[in-house]
mmCIF file of C-alpha atoms in Angstrom:
data_model
loop_
_atom_site.group_PDB
_atom_site.id
_atom_site.type_symbol
_atom_site.label_atom_id
_atom_site.label_comp_id
_atom_site.label_asym_id
_atom_site.label_seq_id
_atom_site.Cartn_x
_atom_site.Cartn_y
_atom_site.Cartn_z
ATOM 1 C CA MET A 951 1.694 2.798 -69.948
ATOM 2 C CA SER A 952 0.453 5.611 -67.854
ATOM 3 C CA SER A 953 -1.686 3.304 -65.765
ATOM 4 C CA ARG A 954 1.273 1.046 -65.081
ATOM 5 C CA THR A 955 3.373 4.027 -64.142
ATOM 6 C CA GLY A 956 0.626 5.316 -61.893
ATOM 7 C CA SER A 957 0.258 1.955 -60.176
ATOM 8 C CA SER A 958 3.988 1.716 -59.625
ATOM 9 C CA ALA A 959 3.985 5.246 -58.204
ATOM 10 C CA ALA A 960 1.111 4.354 -55.938
ATOM 11 C CA SER A 961 2.854 1.212 -54.744
ATOM 12 C CA GLY A 962 5.970 3.244 -54.182
ATOM 13 C CA GLY A 963 3.934 5.735 -52.208
ATOM 14 C CA GLU A 964 2.477 2.911 -50.125
ATOM 15 C CA ARG A 965 5.941 1.538 -49.438
ATOM 16 C CA HIS A 966 7.053 5.019 -48.493
ATOM 17 C CA ALA A 967 4.051 5.389 -46.170
ATOM 18 C CA VAL A 968 4.746 2.040 -44.520
ATOM 19 C CA SER A 969 8.396 2.870 -44.153
ATOM 20 C CA ALA A 970 7.439 6.214 -42.630
ATOM 21 C CA GLY A 971 5.331 4.408 -40.072
ATOM 22 C CA VAL A 972 1.862 5.331 -41.383
ATOM 23 C CA GLY A 973 -0.715 2.656 -40.577
ATOM 24 C CA LYS A 974 1.786 0.669 -38.535
ATOM 25 C CA PRO A 975 2.386 1.107 -34.821
ATOM 26 C CA SER A 976 5.783 2.486 -33.988
ATOM 27 C CA THR A 977 8.094 0.145 -32.093
ATOM 28 C CA ARG A 978 10.732 2.745 -31.312
ATOM 29 C CA LYS A 979 11.364 3.412 -27.676
ATOM 30 C CA SER A 980 10.748 6.922 -26.427
ATOM 31 C CA SER A 981 13.839 9.036 -25.966
ATOM 32 C CA HIS A 982 12.335 10.413 -22.734
ATOM 33 C CA PRO A 983 12.415 7.742 -20.023
ATOM 34 C CA VAL A 984 9.567 7.552 -17.518
ATOM 35 C CA ARG A 985 10.442 9.407 -14.359
ATOM 36 C CA ARG A 986 10.038 7.335 -11.263
ATOM 37 C CA LYS A 987 9.319 8.841 -7.897
ATOM 38 C CA LYS A 988 12.392 8.743 -5.711
ATOM 39 C CA GLU A 989 12.030 6.943 -2.435
ATOM 40 C CA ARG A 990 12.798 9.111 0.551
ATOM 41 C CA VAL A 991 15.799 7.831 2.485
ATOM 42 C CA SER A 992 15.480 8.525 6.183
ATOM 43 C CA ASP A 993 18.201 10.741 7.606
ATOM 44 C CA PRO A 994 17.989 10.958 11.424
ATOM 45 C CA GLU A 995 20.549 13.756 11.563
ATOM 46 C CA ARG A 996 18.533 15.861 9.103
ATOM 47 C CA ASP A 997 15.253 15.067 10.886
ATOM 48 C CA ASN A 998 16.714 16.409 14.134
ATOM 49 C CA ARG A 999 17.356 19.713 12.330
ATOM 50 C CA THR A 1000 13.885 19.847 10.753
ATOM 51 C CA VAL A 1001 10.902 21.659 12.283
ATOM 52 C CA PHE A 1002 7.255 21.210 11.327
ATOM 53 C CA ILE A 1003 5.168 24.403 11.331
ATOM 54 C CA GLY A 1004 1.430 23.897 10.886
ATOM 55 C CA ASN A 1005 -1.541 26.213 10.370
ATOM 56 C CA LEU A 1006 0.442 28.887 8.535
ATOM 57 C CA PRO A 1007 -1.472 31.480 6.465
ATOM 58 C CA MET A 1008 -1.701 30.595 2.784
ATOM 59 C CA ALA A 1009 -0.201 33.941 1.765
ATOM 60 C CA TYR A 1010 3.022 33.261 3.700
ATOM 61 C CA SER A 1011 5.995 32.956 1.344
ATOM 62 C CA THR A 1012 9.340 31.198 1.701
ATOM 63 C CA LYS A 1013 11.052 34.507 2.553
ATOM 64 C CA GLN A 1014 8.545 35.241 5.319
ATOM 65 C CA VAL A 1015 9.012 31.806 6.910
ATOM 66 C CA THR A 1016 12.785 32.147 6.652
ATOM 67 C CA ARG A 1017 12.638 35.580 8.259
ATOM 68 C CA LEU A 1018 10.396 34.192 11.022
ATOM 69 C CA CYS A 1019 12.805 31.356 11.881
ATOM 70 C CA SER A 1020 16.139 33.076 11.227
ATOM 71 C CA GLU A 1021 16.231 34.597 14.713
ATOM 72 C CA TYR A 1022 16.622 31.083 16.145
ATOM 73 C CA GLY A 1023 19.309 29.869 13.744
ATOM 74 C CA LEU A 1024 20.508 29.711 10.146
ATOM 75 C CA VAL A 1025 17.812 28.241 7.876
ATOM 76 C CA SER A 1026 18.830 25.805 5.140
ATOM 77 C CA THR A 1027 15.598 25.066 3.247
ATOM 78 C CA VAL A 1028 11.828 25.641 3.514
ATOM 79 C CA ARG A 1029 9.257 23.264 1.976
ATOM 80 C CA PHE A 1030 5.484 23.818 1.949
ATOM 81 C CA ARG A 1031 3.023 20.941 2.261
ATOM 82 C CA SER A 1032 -0.765 20.363 2.593
ATOM 83 C CA VAL A 1033 -1.647 23.188 0.219
ATOM 84 C CA ALA A 1034 -5.397 23.060 -0.499
ATOM 85 C CA VAL A 1035 -5.839 23.684 -4.226
ATOM 86 C CA LEU A 1036 -9.050 24.624 -5.982
ATOM 87 C CA HIS A 1037 -9.015 21.624 -8.356
ATOM 88 C CA PRO A 1038 -7.353 18.618 -6.631
ATOM 89 C CA GLU A 1039 -7.755 16.405 -9.736
ATOM 90 C CA LYS A 1040 -5.263 18.610 -11.606
ATOM 91 C CA SER A 1041 -1.523 18.944 -11.067
ATOM 92 C CA LYS A 1042 -0.771 20.521 -7.700
ATOM 93 C CA LYS A 1043 2.459 22.104 -8.960
ATOM 94 C CA ILE A 1044 0.597 23.970 -11.696
ATOM 95 C CA ALA A 1045 -2.126 25.027 -9.267
ATOM 96 C CA VAL A 1046 0.449 26.400 -6.822
ATOM 97 C CA PHE A 1047 2.259 28.215 -9.649
ATOM 98 C CA LYS A 1048 -1.020 29.805 -10.789
ATOM 99 C CA LYS A 1049 -2.058 30.385 -7.150
ATOM 100 C CA GLU A 1050 -5.358 28.549 -7.584
ATOM 101 C CA PHE A 1051 -5.956 27.922 -3.875
ATOM 102 C CA ASN A 1052 -9.086 26.859 -2.016
ATOM 103 C CA SER A 1053 -10.334 29.991 -0.267
ATOM 104 C CA GLU A 1054 -12.330 27.931 2.264
ATOM 105 C CA HIS A 1055 -9.085 26.512 3.717
ATOM 106 C CA PRO A 1056 -6.494 29.333 3.568
ATOM 107 C CA VAL A 1057 -3.772 27.581 5.594
ATOM 108 C CA LYS A 1058 -0.798 25.331 4.851
ATOM 109 C CA ASN A 1059 2.082 23.553 6.583
ATOM 110 C CA ALA A 1060 5.832 23.964 6.229
ATOM 111 C CA TYR A 1061 8.995 21.987 6.972
ATOM 112 C CA VAL A 1062 11.962 24.162 7.898
ATOM 113 C CA VAL A 1063 15.443 22.621 7.879
ATOM 114 C CA PHE A 1064 18.049 24.398 10.011
ATOM 115 C CA CYS A 1065 21.787 24.158 9.530
ATOM 116 C CA GLU A 1066 22.246 23.109 13.163
ATOM 117 C CA GLN A 1067 20.105 21.111 15.571
ATOM 118 C CA GLU A 1068 20.308 23.849 18.191
ATOM 119 C CA GLY A 1069 18.412 26.223 15.919
ATOM 120 C CA ALA A 1070 15.585 23.701 15.466
ATOM 121 C CA GLU A 1071 15.246 23.211 19.215
ATOM 122 C CA LYS A 1072 15.113 26.968 19.816
ATOM 123 C CA ALA A 1073 12.438 27.365 17.112
ATOM 124 C CA LEU A 1074 10.010 25.358 19.269
ATOM 125 C CA ALA A 1075 9.368 28.662 21.062
ATOM 126 C CA LEU A 1076 7.157 29.576 18.082
ATOM 127 C CA HIS A 1077 4.604 26.969 19.159
ATOM 128 C CA ASN A 1078 1.130 28.460 19.771
ATOM 129 C CA GLN A 1079 2.165 31.923 18.634
ATOM 130 C CA VAL A 1080 -0.623 33.778 16.838
ATOM 131 C CA ILE A 1081 0.142 34.704 13.213
ATOM 132 C CA GLU A 1082 -2.617 36.594 11.403
ATOM 133 C CA GLY A 1083 -5.234 35.352 13.864
ATOM 134 C CA ARG A 1084 -4.157 31.688 13.823
ATOM 135 C CA HIS A 1085 -2.240 29.595 16.369
ATOM 136 C CA VAL A 1086 0.695 27.891 14.659
ATOM 137 C CA LYS A 1087 1.757 24.407 15.657
ATOM 138 C CA VAL A 1088 5.514 23.813 15.875
ATOM 139 C CA ASP A 1089 7.156 20.458 16.528
ATOM 140 C CA LEU A 1090 10.353 18.625 15.661
ATOM 141 C CA SER A 1091 10.167 16.341 12.661
ATOM 142 C CA SER A 1092 11.727 13.611 14.798
ATOM 143 C CA GLY A 1093 9.192 14.129 17.595
ATOM 144 C CA SER A 1094 8.521 11.519 20.256
ATOM 145 C CA GLY A 1095 4.970 10.990 18.983
ATOM 146 C CA HIS A 1096 1.439 11.841 19.999
ATOM 147 C CA ASP A 1097 0.570 12.371 23.671
ATOM 148 C CA TYR A 1098 -2.563 10.249 24.058
ATOM 149 C CA LYS A 1099 -3.028 10.971 27.774
ATOM 150 C CA SER A 1100 -3.691 14.648 27.079
ATOM 151 C CA SER A 1101 -5.727 14.206 23.866
ATOM 152 C CA VAL A 1102 -9.309 13.461 22.860
ATOM 153 C CA PHE A 1103 -10.909 12.391 19.615
ATOM 154 C CA VAL A 1104 -13.684 14.664 18.315
ATOM 155 C CA GLY A 1105 -16.143 13.398 15.702
ATOM 156 C CA ASN A 1106 -19.195 14.630 13.770
ATOM 157 C CA LEU A 1107 -17.607 18.023 13.201
ATOM 158 C CA PRO A 1108 -18.869 20.305 10.427
ATOM 159 C CA HIS A 1109 -16.760 19.892 7.298
ATOM 160 C CA LYS A 1110 -16.194 23.646 6.935
ATOM 161 C CA THR A 1111 -15.059 24.292 10.502
ATOM 162 C CA ASP A 1112 -11.492 25.383 11.261
ATOM 163 C CA ASP A 1113 -8.923 24.824 14.011
ATOM 164 C CA GLU A 1114 -9.590 28.141 15.739
ATOM 165 C CA SER A 1115 -13.320 27.423 16.176
ATOM 166 C CA VAL A 1116 -12.628 24.002 17.714
ATOM 167 C CA ARG A 1117 -9.925 25.481 19.950
ATOM 168 C CA GLY A 1118 -12.236 28.220 21.220
ATOM 169 C CA PHE A 1119 -15.034 25.729 21.956
ATOM 170 C CA PHE A 1120 -12.881 23.508 24.192
ATOM 171 C CA GLU A 1121 -10.856 26.298 25.799
ATOM 172 C CA SER A 1122 -14.044 27.997 27.018
ATOM 173 C CA SER A 1123 -15.135 24.968 29.070
ATOM 174 C CA CYS A 1124 -12.218 22.555 29.469
ATOM 175 C CA GLY A 1125 -8.949 24.484 29.807
ATOM 176 C CA ALA A 1126 -5.910 25.535 27.772
ATOM 177 C CA VAL A 1127 -5.527 23.745 24.428
ATOM 178 C CA ASP A 1128 -2.051 22.862 23.228
ATOM 179 C CA SER A 1129 -2.937 21.984 19.615
ATOM 180 C CA VAL A 1130 -5.799 21.047 17.300
ATOM 181 C CA ARG A 1131 -5.447 18.674 14.358
ATOM 182 C CA LEU A 1132 -8.377 18.316 11.942
ATOM 183 C CA ILE A 1133 -8.144 15.600 9.309
ATOM 184 C CA ARG A 1134 -8.666 16.951 5.784
ATOM 185 C CA ASP A 1135 -8.679 15.680 2.215
ATOM 186 C CA ALA A 1136 -6.683 16.921 -0.780
ATOM 187 C CA SER A 1137 -9.114 19.778 -1.445
ATOM 188 C CA GLY A 1138 -8.770 21.083 2.126
ATOM 189 C CA ALA A 1139 -12.285 20.109 3.188
ATOM 190 C CA GLY A 1140 -12.545 18.550 6.624
ATOM 191 C CA LYS A 1141 -13.452 14.881 6.973
ATOM 192 C CA GLY A 1142 -15.563 15.564 10.050
ATOM 193 C CA PHE A 1143 -13.183 14.473 12.802
ATOM 194 C CA GLY A 1144 -9.941 15.451 14.465
ATOM 195 C CA TYR A 1145 -7.901 15.500 17.678
ATOM 196 C CA VAL A 1146 -7.551 18.070 20.443
ATOM 197 C CA LYS A 1147 -4.507 18.052 22.715
ATOM 198 C CA PHE A 1148 -4.663 19.891 26.059
ATOM 199 C CA VAL A 1149 -1.857 21.472 28.043
ATOM 200 C CA ASP A 1150 -2.990 19.650 31.204
ATOM 201 C CA SER A 1151 -4.140 16.027 31.078
ATOM 202 C CA SER A 1152 -6.833 16.776 33.695
ATOM 203 C CA SER A 1153 -8.728 18.730 31.023
ATOM 204 C CA VAL A 1154 -9.515 15.447 29.263
ATOM 205 C CA VAL A 1155 -12.098 14.601 31.951
ATOM 206 C CA LEU A 1156 -13.898 17.881 31.321
ATOM 207 C CA ALA A 1157 -13.673 17.398 27.556
ATOM 208 C CA LEU A 1158 -15.386 13.989 27.782
ATOM 209 C CA LYS A 1159 -18.386 15.724 29.356
ATOM 210 C CA CYS A 1160 -18.809 17.643 26.091
ATOM 211 C CA HIS A 1161 -19.914 14.423 24.398
ATOM 212 C CA LYS A 1162 -23.095 15.066 22.370
ATOM 213 C CA SER A 1163 -22.781 18.807 23.008
ATOM 214 C CA GLU A 1164 -23.886 21.042 20.169
ATOM 215 C CA PHE A 1165 -21.128 22.637 18.099
ATOM 216 C CA GLN A 1166 -22.123 24.777 15.115
ATOM 217 C CA GLY A 1167 -25.477 23.049 14.938
ATOM 218 C CA ARG A 1168 -24.195 19.457 15.225
ATOM 219 C CA PRO A 1169 -23.899 17.106 18.241
ATOM 220 C CA ILE A 1170 -20.209 16.227 18.471
ATOM 221 C CA ARG A 1171 -18.733 12.954 19.740
ATOM 222 C CA VAL A 1172 -15.834 13.109 22.189
ATOM 223 C CA PHE A 1173 -13.774 10.063 23.233
ATOM 224 C CA LYS A 1174 -10.353 9.377 24.668
ATOM 225 C CA ALA A 1175 -7.639 9.078 22.054
ATOM 226 C CA LYS A 1176 -5.870 5.736 22.192
ATOM 227 C CA LYS A 1177 -2.978 4.280 20.268
ATOM 228 C CA ASN A 1178 -3.878 2.028 17.376
ATOM 229 C CA PRO A 1179 -1.903 -1.248 17.004
ATOM 230 C CA GLY A 1180 -0.811 0.099 13.623
ATOM 231 C CA GLY A 1181 0.704 3.179 15.257
ATOM 232 C CA SER A 1182 -1.908 5.872 14.553
ATOM 233 C CA ALA A 1183 -4.355 7.425 16.969
ATOM 234 C CA GLN A 1184 -7.860 6.100 17.378
ATOM 235 C CA THR A 1185 -10.785 6.469 19.760
ATOM 236 C CA GLY A 1186 -11.721 4.487 22.839
ATOM 237 C CA ALA A 1187 -13.001 1.269 21.253
ATOM 238 C CA SER A 1188 -12.145 2.017 17.621
ATOM 239 C CA GLU A 1189 -13.865 5.028 16.087
ATOM 240 C CA GLN A 1190 -17.079 4.830 18.072
ATOM 241 C CA ARG A 1191 -19.822 6.160 15.874
ATOM 242 C CA SER A 1192 -23.396 6.106 17.031
ATOM 243 C CA PHE A 1193 -25.994 4.960 14.542
ATOM 244 C CA SER A 1194 -29.749 4.748 14.610
ATOM 245 C CA GLY A 1195 -32.006 3.186 12.019
ATOM 246 C CA GLN A 1196 -33.961 0.063 11.234
ATOM 247 C CA TYR A 1197 -31.367 -2.103 12.972
ATOM 248 C CA ALA A 1198 -31.357 -0.063 16.199
ATOM 249 C CA LYS A 1199 -34.055 -0.454 18.811
ATOM 250 C CA LYS A 1200 -36.731 2.195 18.978
ATOM 251 C CA GLY A 1201 -35.713 5.134 21.155
ATOM 252 C CA GLU A 1202 -32.192 3.756 21.612
ATOM 253 C CA THR A 1203 -28.854 4.765 20.118
ATOM 254 C CA SER A 1204 -26.049 2.245 19.868
ATOM 255 C CA THR A 1205 -22.452 3.241 20.668
ATOM 256 C CA LYS A 1206 -20.876 0.183 19.075
ATOM 257 C CA SER A 1207 -18.159 0.610 16.498
ATOM 258 C CA PHE A 1208 -19.524 1.745 13.165
ATOM 259 C CA GLN A 1209 -20.038 -1.011 10.617
ATOM 260 C CA PRO A 1210 -21.243 -0.969 7.018
ATOM 261 C CA ARG A 1211 -24.737 -1.878 5.874
ATOM 262 C CA PHE A 1212 -26.645 -4.988 6.976
ATOM 263 C CA PRO A 1213 -25.158 -5.550 10.444
ATOM 264 C CA GLY A 1214 -25.956 -9.192 11.186
ATOM 265 C CA LYS A 1215 -24.453 -12.325 12.630
ATOM 266 C CA ASN A 1216 -22.534 -13.041 9.394
ATOM 267 C CA ARG A 1217 -20.760 -9.664 9.445
ATOM 268 C CA GLY A 1218 -17.061 -9.923 8.671
ATOM 269 C CA LYS A 1219 -17.246 -13.550 7.398
ATOM 270 C CA LYS A 1220 -16.209 -14.636 3.920
ATOM 271 C CA PRO A 1221 -19.049 -15.092 1.413
ATOM 272 C CA SER A 1222 -20.316 -18.675 1.136
ATOM 273 C CA SER A 1223 -20.396 -20.722 -2.065
ATOM 274 C CA LYS A 1224 -24.138 -20.102 -2.298
ATOM 275 C CA ALA A 1225 -23.576 -16.362 -2.238
ATOM 276 C CA LYS A 1226 -20.923 -16.679 -4.957
ATOM 277 C CA GLU A 1227 -23.315 -18.673 -7.146
ATOM 278 C CA MET A 1228 -26.045 -16.089 -6.660
ATOM 279 C CA LYS A 1229 -23.626 -13.331 -7.635
ATOM 280 C CA HIS A 1230 -22.622 -15.243 -10.783
ATOM 281 C CA PHE A 1231 -26.299 -15.862 -11.651
ATOM 282 C CA LYS A 1232 -27.182 -12.181 -11.341
ATOM 283 C CA LYS A 1233 -24.224 -11.255 -13.535
ATOM 284 C CA GLU A 1234 -25.382 -13.639 -16.284
ATOM 285 C CA LYS A 1235 -28.947 -12.341 -16.117
ATOM 286 C CA ARG A 1236 -27.651 -8.815 -16.431
ATOM 287 C CA MET A 1237 -25.598 -9.717 -19.502
ATOM 288 C CA GLN A 1238 -28.634 -11.393 -21.115
ATOM 289 C CA THR A 1239 -30.696 -8.265 -20.554
ATOM 290 C CA ILE A 1240 -28.004 -6.139 -22.199
ATOM 291 C CA ASP A 1241 -27.889 -8.473 -25.230
ATOM 292 C CA LYS A 1242 -31.683 -8.332 -25.627
ATOM 293 C CA ARG A 1243 -31.638 -4.543 -25.596
ATOM 294 C CA LYS A 1244 -29.002 -4.548 -28.333
ATOM 295 C CA GLY A 1245 -31.211 -6.806 -30.483
ATOM 296 C CA GLY A 1246 -28.966 -9.835 -30.337
ATOM 297 C CA LYS A 1247 -29.612 -13.275 -29.025
ATOM 298 C CA PRO A 1248 -28.948 -13.832 -25.334
ATOM 299 C CA GLN A 1249 -25.790 -15.666 -24.519
ATOM 300 C CA LYS A 1250 -26.138 -19.242 -23.411
ATOM 301 C CA LYS A 1251 -25.516 -19.936 -19.795
ATOM 302 C CA SER A 1252 -22.018 -21.300 -19.387
ATOM 303 C CA LYS A 1253 -21.641 -24.643 -17.706
ATOM 304 C CA ARG A 1254 -19.780 -24.342 -14.483
ATOM 305 C CA SER A 1255 -17.476 -27.127 -13.466
#
């Protein structure tokens, strides 16, 4: 009697567990819907009132930027961008809240929206002003674009260099520099190349003579900046990177556009059927080796149609 009662209690407990969802995946939809990133709708009128300020000190707050721009007009909003955090794989919002910044790149950019377009146009007077030892770059968000006639591409730069070092190098031998833009990743480290824009386009000729000059222990590459068909800036004949190795002649350095490994006559072509078969064969051999190591029998080679 007791065993029957115990079994019925156990079965009742099992039914209760199943009904509670234990051992069975829940099919209920979450009450918290997935947030989707809102697409930015372009607003030309707002863009005309927005000013981009680059190379600001990391310690600059929203109040300081507002105070800096308020003498040119009434400021609506201030948004910071390109903040180099210490751990880029983590959430940037949390890193900014905890102030976990990358000390090797203590600068950031800001977008300042004025209430009137006149204030944004007057704020362009801040361009190239020195704030805490750094030249700030100021431009309208709806700018006309990059001036390629007065700009050069600079490659093979040290990854830890900054805008001020590059500016001082070219100003000492080529003329007044209008702005410097170094390309960086999410952590703030430089990618080794950037663009230098001069006040006078005649300085470009002098800058091209700095090609292969030594900068912080590295020979830099300097080329004319040209417009890419996609709309972005590029160098003279694509990003011309010199390479030397087993494919270059002895004592000679090629200035052709950089290509990946094995530069040969078949570069850029689609792989042939023979290459696909060889790839499939190597994959099967690899799987057989893995099966042998596990102690099982190797899989039979599948018949290909």
